[in-house]
Tab-separated table of C-alpha atoms in Angstrom:
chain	number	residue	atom	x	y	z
K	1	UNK	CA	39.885	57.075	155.393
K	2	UNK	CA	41.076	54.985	152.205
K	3	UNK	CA	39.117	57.022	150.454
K	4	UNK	CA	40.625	60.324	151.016
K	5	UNK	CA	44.330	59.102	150.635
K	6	UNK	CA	43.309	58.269	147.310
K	7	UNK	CA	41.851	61.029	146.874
K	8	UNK	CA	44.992	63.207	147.792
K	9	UNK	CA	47.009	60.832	146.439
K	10	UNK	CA	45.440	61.401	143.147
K	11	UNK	CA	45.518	65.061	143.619
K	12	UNK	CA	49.329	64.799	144.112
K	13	UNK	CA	49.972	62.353	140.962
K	14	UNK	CA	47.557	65.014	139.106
K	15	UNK	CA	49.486	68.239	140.112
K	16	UNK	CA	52.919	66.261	139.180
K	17	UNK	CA	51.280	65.436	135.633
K	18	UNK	CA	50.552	69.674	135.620
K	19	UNK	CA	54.365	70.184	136.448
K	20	UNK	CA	55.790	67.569	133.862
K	21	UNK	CA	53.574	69.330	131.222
K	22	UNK	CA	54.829	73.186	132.135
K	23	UNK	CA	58.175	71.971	132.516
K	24	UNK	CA	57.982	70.267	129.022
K	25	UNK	CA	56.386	73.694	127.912
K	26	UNK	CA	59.103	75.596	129.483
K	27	UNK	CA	61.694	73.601	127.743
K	28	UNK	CA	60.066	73.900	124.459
K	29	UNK	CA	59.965	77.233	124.584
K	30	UNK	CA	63.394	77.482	125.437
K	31	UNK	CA	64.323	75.632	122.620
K	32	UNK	CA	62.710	77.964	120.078
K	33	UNK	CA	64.267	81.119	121.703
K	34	UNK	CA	67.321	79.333	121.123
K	35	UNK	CA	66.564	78.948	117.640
K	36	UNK	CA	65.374	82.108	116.849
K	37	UNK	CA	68.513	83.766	118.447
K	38	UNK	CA	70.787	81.619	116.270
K	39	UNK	CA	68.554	82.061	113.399
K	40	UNK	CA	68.871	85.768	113.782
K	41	UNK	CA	72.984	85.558	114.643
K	42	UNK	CA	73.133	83.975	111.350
K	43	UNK	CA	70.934	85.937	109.729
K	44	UNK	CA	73.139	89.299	110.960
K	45	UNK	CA	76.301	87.881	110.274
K	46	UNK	CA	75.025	86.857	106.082
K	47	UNK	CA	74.380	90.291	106.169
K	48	UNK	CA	77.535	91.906	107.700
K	49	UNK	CA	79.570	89.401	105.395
K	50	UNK	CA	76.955	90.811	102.043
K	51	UNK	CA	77.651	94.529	103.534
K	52	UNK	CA	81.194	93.845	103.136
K	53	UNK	CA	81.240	92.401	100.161
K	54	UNK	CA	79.254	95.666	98.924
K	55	UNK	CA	81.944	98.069	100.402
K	56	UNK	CA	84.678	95.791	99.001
K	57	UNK	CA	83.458	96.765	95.594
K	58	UNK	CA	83.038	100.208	95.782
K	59	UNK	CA	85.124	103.454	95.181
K	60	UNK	CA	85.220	104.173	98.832
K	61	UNK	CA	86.604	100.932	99.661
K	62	UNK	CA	89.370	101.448	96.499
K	63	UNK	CA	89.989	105.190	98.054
K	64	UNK	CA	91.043	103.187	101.357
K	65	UNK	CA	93.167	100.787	99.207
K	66	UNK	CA	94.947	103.968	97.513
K	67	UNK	CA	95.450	105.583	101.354
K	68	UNK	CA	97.610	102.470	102.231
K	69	UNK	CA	99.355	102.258	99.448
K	70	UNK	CA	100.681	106.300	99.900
K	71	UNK	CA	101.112	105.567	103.771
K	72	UNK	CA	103.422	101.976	102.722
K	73	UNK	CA	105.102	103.163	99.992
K	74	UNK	CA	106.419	106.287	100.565
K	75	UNK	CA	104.057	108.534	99.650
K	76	UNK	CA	105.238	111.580	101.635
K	77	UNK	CA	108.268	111.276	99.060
K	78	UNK	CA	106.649	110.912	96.095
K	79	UNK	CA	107.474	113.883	92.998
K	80	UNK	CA	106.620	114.267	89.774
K	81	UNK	CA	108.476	115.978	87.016
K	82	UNK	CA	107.677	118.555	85.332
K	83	UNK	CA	109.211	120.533	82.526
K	84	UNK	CA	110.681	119.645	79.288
K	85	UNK	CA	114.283	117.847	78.847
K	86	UNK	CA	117.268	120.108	80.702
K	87	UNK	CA	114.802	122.181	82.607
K	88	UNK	CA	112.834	119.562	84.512
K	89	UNK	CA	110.996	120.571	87.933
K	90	UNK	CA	109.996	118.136	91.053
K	91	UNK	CA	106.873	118.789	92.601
K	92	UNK	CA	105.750	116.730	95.472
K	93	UNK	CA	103.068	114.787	95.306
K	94	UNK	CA	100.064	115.386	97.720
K	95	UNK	CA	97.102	113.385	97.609
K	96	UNK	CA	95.840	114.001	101.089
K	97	UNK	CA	95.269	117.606	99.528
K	98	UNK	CA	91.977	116.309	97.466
K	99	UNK	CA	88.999	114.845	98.600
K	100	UNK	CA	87.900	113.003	95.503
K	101	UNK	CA	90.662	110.213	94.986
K	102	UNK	CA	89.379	110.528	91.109
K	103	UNK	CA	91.338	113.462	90.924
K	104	UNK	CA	94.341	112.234	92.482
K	105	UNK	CA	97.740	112.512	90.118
K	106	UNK	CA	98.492	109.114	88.689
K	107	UNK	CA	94.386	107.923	89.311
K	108	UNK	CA	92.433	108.135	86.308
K	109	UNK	CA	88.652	107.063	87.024
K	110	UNK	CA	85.965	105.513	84.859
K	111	UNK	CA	82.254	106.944	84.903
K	112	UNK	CA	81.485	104.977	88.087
K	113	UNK	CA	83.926	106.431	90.271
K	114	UNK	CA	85.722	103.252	89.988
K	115	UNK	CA	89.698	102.829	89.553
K	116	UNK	CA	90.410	102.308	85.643
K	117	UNK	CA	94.310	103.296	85.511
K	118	UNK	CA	97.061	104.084	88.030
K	119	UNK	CA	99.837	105.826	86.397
K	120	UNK	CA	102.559	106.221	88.321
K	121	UNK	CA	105.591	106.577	86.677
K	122	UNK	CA	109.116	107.512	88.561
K	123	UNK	CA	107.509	108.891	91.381
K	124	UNK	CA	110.051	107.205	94.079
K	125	UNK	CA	107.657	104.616	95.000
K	126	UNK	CA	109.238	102.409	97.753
K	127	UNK	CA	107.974	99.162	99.661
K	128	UNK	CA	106.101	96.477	97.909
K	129	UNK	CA	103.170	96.160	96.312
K	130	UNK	CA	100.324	96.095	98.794
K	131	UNK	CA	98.320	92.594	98.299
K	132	UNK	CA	94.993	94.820	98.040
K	133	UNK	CA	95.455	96.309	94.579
K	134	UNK	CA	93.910	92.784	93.319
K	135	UNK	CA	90.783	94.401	94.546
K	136	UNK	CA	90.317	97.172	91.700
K	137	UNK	CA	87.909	95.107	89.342
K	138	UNK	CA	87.616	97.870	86.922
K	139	UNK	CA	91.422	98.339	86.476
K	140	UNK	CA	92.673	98.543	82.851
K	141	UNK	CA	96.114	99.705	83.551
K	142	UNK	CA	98.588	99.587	86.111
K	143	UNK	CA	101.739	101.465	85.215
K	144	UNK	CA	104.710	101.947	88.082
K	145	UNK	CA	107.702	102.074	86.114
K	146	UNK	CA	111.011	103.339	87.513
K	147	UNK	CA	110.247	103.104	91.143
K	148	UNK	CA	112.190	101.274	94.262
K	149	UNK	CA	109.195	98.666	94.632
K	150	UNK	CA	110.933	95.827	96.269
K	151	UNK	CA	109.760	92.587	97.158
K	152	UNK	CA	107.773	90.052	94.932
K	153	UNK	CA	104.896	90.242	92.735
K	154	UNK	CA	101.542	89.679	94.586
K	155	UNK	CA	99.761	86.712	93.445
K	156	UNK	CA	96.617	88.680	93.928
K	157	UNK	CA	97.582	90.735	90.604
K	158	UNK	CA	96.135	88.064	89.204
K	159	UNK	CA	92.401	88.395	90.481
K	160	UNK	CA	92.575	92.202	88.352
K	161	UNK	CA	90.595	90.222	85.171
K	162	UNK	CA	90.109	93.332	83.555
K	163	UNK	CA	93.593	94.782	83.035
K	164	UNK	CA	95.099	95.228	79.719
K	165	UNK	CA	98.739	96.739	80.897
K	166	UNK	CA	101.053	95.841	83.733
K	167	UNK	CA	104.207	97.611	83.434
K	168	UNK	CA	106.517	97.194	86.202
K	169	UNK	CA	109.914	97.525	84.902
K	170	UNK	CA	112.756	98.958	86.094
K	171	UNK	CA	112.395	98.352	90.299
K	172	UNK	CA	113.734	95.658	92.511
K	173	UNK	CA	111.754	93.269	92.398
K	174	UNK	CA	112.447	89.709	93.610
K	175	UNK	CA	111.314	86.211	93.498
K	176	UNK	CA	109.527	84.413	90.819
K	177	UNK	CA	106.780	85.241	88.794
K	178	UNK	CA	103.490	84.050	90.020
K	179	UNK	CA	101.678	81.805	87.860
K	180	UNK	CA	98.344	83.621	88.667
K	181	UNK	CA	99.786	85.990	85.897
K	182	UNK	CA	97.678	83.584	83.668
K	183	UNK	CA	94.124	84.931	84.867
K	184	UNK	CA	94.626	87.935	83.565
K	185	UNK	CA	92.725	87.214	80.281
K	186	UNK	CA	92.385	90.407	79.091
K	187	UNK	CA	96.111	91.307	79.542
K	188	UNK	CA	98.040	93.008	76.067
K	189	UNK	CA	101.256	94.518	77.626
K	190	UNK	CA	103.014	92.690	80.465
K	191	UNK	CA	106.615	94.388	81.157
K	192	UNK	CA	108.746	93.133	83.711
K	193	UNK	CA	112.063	93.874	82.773
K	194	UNK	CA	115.214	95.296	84.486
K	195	UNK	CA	114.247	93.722	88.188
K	196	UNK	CA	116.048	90.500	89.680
K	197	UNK	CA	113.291	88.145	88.598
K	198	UNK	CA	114.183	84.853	89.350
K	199	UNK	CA	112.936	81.556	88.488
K	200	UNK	CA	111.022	79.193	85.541
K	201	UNK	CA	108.547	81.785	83.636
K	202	UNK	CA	105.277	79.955	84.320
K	203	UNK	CA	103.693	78.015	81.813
K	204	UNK	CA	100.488	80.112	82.656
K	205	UNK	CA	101.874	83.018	80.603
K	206	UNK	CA	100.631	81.025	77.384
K	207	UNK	CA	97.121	81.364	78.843
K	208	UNK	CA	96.987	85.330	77.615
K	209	UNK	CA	96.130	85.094	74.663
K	210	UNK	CA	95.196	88.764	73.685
K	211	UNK	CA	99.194	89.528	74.760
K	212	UNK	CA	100.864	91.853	72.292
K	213	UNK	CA	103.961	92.701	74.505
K	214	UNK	CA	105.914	90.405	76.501
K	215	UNK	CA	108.862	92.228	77.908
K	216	UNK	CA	110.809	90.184	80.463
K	217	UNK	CA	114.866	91.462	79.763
K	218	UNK	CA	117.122	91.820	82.351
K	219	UNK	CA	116.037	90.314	84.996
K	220	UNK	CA	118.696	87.979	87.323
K	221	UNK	CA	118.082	85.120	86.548
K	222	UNK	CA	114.624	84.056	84.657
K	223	UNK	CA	114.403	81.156	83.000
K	224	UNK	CA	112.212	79.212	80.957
K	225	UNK	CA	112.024	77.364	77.764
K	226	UNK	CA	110.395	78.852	74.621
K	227	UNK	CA	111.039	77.185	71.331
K	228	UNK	CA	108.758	77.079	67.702
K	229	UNK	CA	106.738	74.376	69.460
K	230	UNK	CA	105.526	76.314	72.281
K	231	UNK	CA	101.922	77.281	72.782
K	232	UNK	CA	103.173	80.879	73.008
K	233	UNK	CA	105.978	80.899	70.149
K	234	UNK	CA	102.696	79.766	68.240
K	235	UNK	CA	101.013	83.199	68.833
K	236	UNK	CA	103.493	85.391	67.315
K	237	UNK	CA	101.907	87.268	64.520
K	238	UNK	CA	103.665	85.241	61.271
K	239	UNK	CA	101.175	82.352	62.804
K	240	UNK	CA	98.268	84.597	63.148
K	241	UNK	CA	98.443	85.239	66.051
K	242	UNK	CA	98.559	88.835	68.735
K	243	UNK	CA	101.964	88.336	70.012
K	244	UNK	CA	103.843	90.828	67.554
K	245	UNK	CA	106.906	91.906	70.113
K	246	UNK	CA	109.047	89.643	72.696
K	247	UNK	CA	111.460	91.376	74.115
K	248	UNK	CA	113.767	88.513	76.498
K	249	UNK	CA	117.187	87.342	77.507
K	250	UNK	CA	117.218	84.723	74.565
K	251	UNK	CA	119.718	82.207	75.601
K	252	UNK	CA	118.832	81.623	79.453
K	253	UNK	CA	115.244	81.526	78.207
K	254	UNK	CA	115.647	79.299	75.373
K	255	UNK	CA	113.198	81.979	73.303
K	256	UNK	CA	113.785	80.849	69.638
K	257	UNK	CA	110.852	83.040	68.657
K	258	UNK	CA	111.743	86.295	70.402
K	259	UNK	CA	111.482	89.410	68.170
K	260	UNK	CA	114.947	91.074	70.038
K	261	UNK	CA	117.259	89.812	72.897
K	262	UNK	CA	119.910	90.751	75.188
């Protein structure tokens, strides 16, 4: 009789051992499914976020960029003239007409189907400045001149490391200007005059040093301080250096090497 309650007794403490072991199995596996699902979330989301990045450097992404701009500024109201001094014509301006934004009026592309210039110049632009034109990587000009942009300068102007010209003069433009104005290394013309700029002139502006043409007259009430000493009075071309024309309201700027005032 003792014999065969060990004997089932073993055979119980034996089948428990079997149970602990599958269970431990069971868990184990359950543990690397776990892993290999997050492994794989991961994974897919590293590549959405490196699909995105892709798309946020391409012309179809800059296209989309372009389409907001005409739907937030106006766009249905935008004309350009035509003709020659008395005998000017207005034609509207319809971009939704072409497919290939390259060929867009005021869109000039380079070779890669990527943004190099917009040039739109007293269209009737109206709005502000959508914070996605920092995106255009390839941009070498942008030129919007005698519009109705309102609001204040996007600090993401400053991510556009290849533009040469930013000409925004004569709108209505507000607030201060950003001091990411500096990154633009590769910046020759900067023209912000005749808006209601308001505010120090950053000391970032000294960081451009390929700048040729500081324009910054008329504005409500810019100030700033600018005399021989300065890093940027130091630039103007009887030191050697690019900046040949500064073009400022002298007195509230304190610009003793400006080449005119107001």
């Amino acid at each position: 009789m003792n014999n065969l309650l060990s004997a089932k007794k073993g055979g119980v403490i034996q089948r428990f051992v079997i149970l602990c072991q599958l269970m431990k199995q069971r868990h184990k596996i359950r543990i690397l499914f776990f892993l290999t699902l997050s492994l794989f979330g991961a994974s897919f989301l590293m590549y959405r976020e490196w699909q995105k990045r892709v798309f946020e450097r391409s012309p179809a992404f800059e296209k989309i960029i372009l389409e907001k701009m005409n739907d937030s500024m106006g766009g249905e109201n935008w004309k350009r003239r035509e003709g020659h001094q008395n005998s000017y014509n207005y034609t509207k301006i319809e971009w939704s007409a072409v497919e290939d934004h390259c060929n867009w009026y005021g869109i000039k592309c380079n070779d890669s189907g990527h943004v190099e210039k917009i040039f739109l110049f007293g269209v009737g632009l109206s709005g502000t400045l959508p914070t996605e034109l920092g995106s255009f990587r390839s941009l070498r000009s942008l030129l919007l001149s005698r519009n109705s942009i309102a609001g204040t300068i996007p600090t993401e102007l400053g991510n556009l490391h290849s533009l040469v010209d930013l000409s925004l003069i004569q709108n209505t433009l507000t607030g201060s200007i950003p001091s990411e104005i500096g990154l633009m290394k590769n910046l020759r013309t900067l023209n912000l005059s005749q808006n209601s700029l308001s505010s120090r002139v950053p000391d970032t502006v000294a960081n451009l040093l390929l700048m040729e043409r500081l324009l910054l007259f008329d504005n409500k009430d810019l100030s700033g301080n600018f005399p021989m000493a300065s890093s940027l009075c130091k630039r103007r071309d009887f030191n050697g250096g690019w900046l040949n024309f500064f073009w400022a309201d002298c007195k509230s700027l304190g610009c003793e090497c400006c080449t005119k005032c107001t």
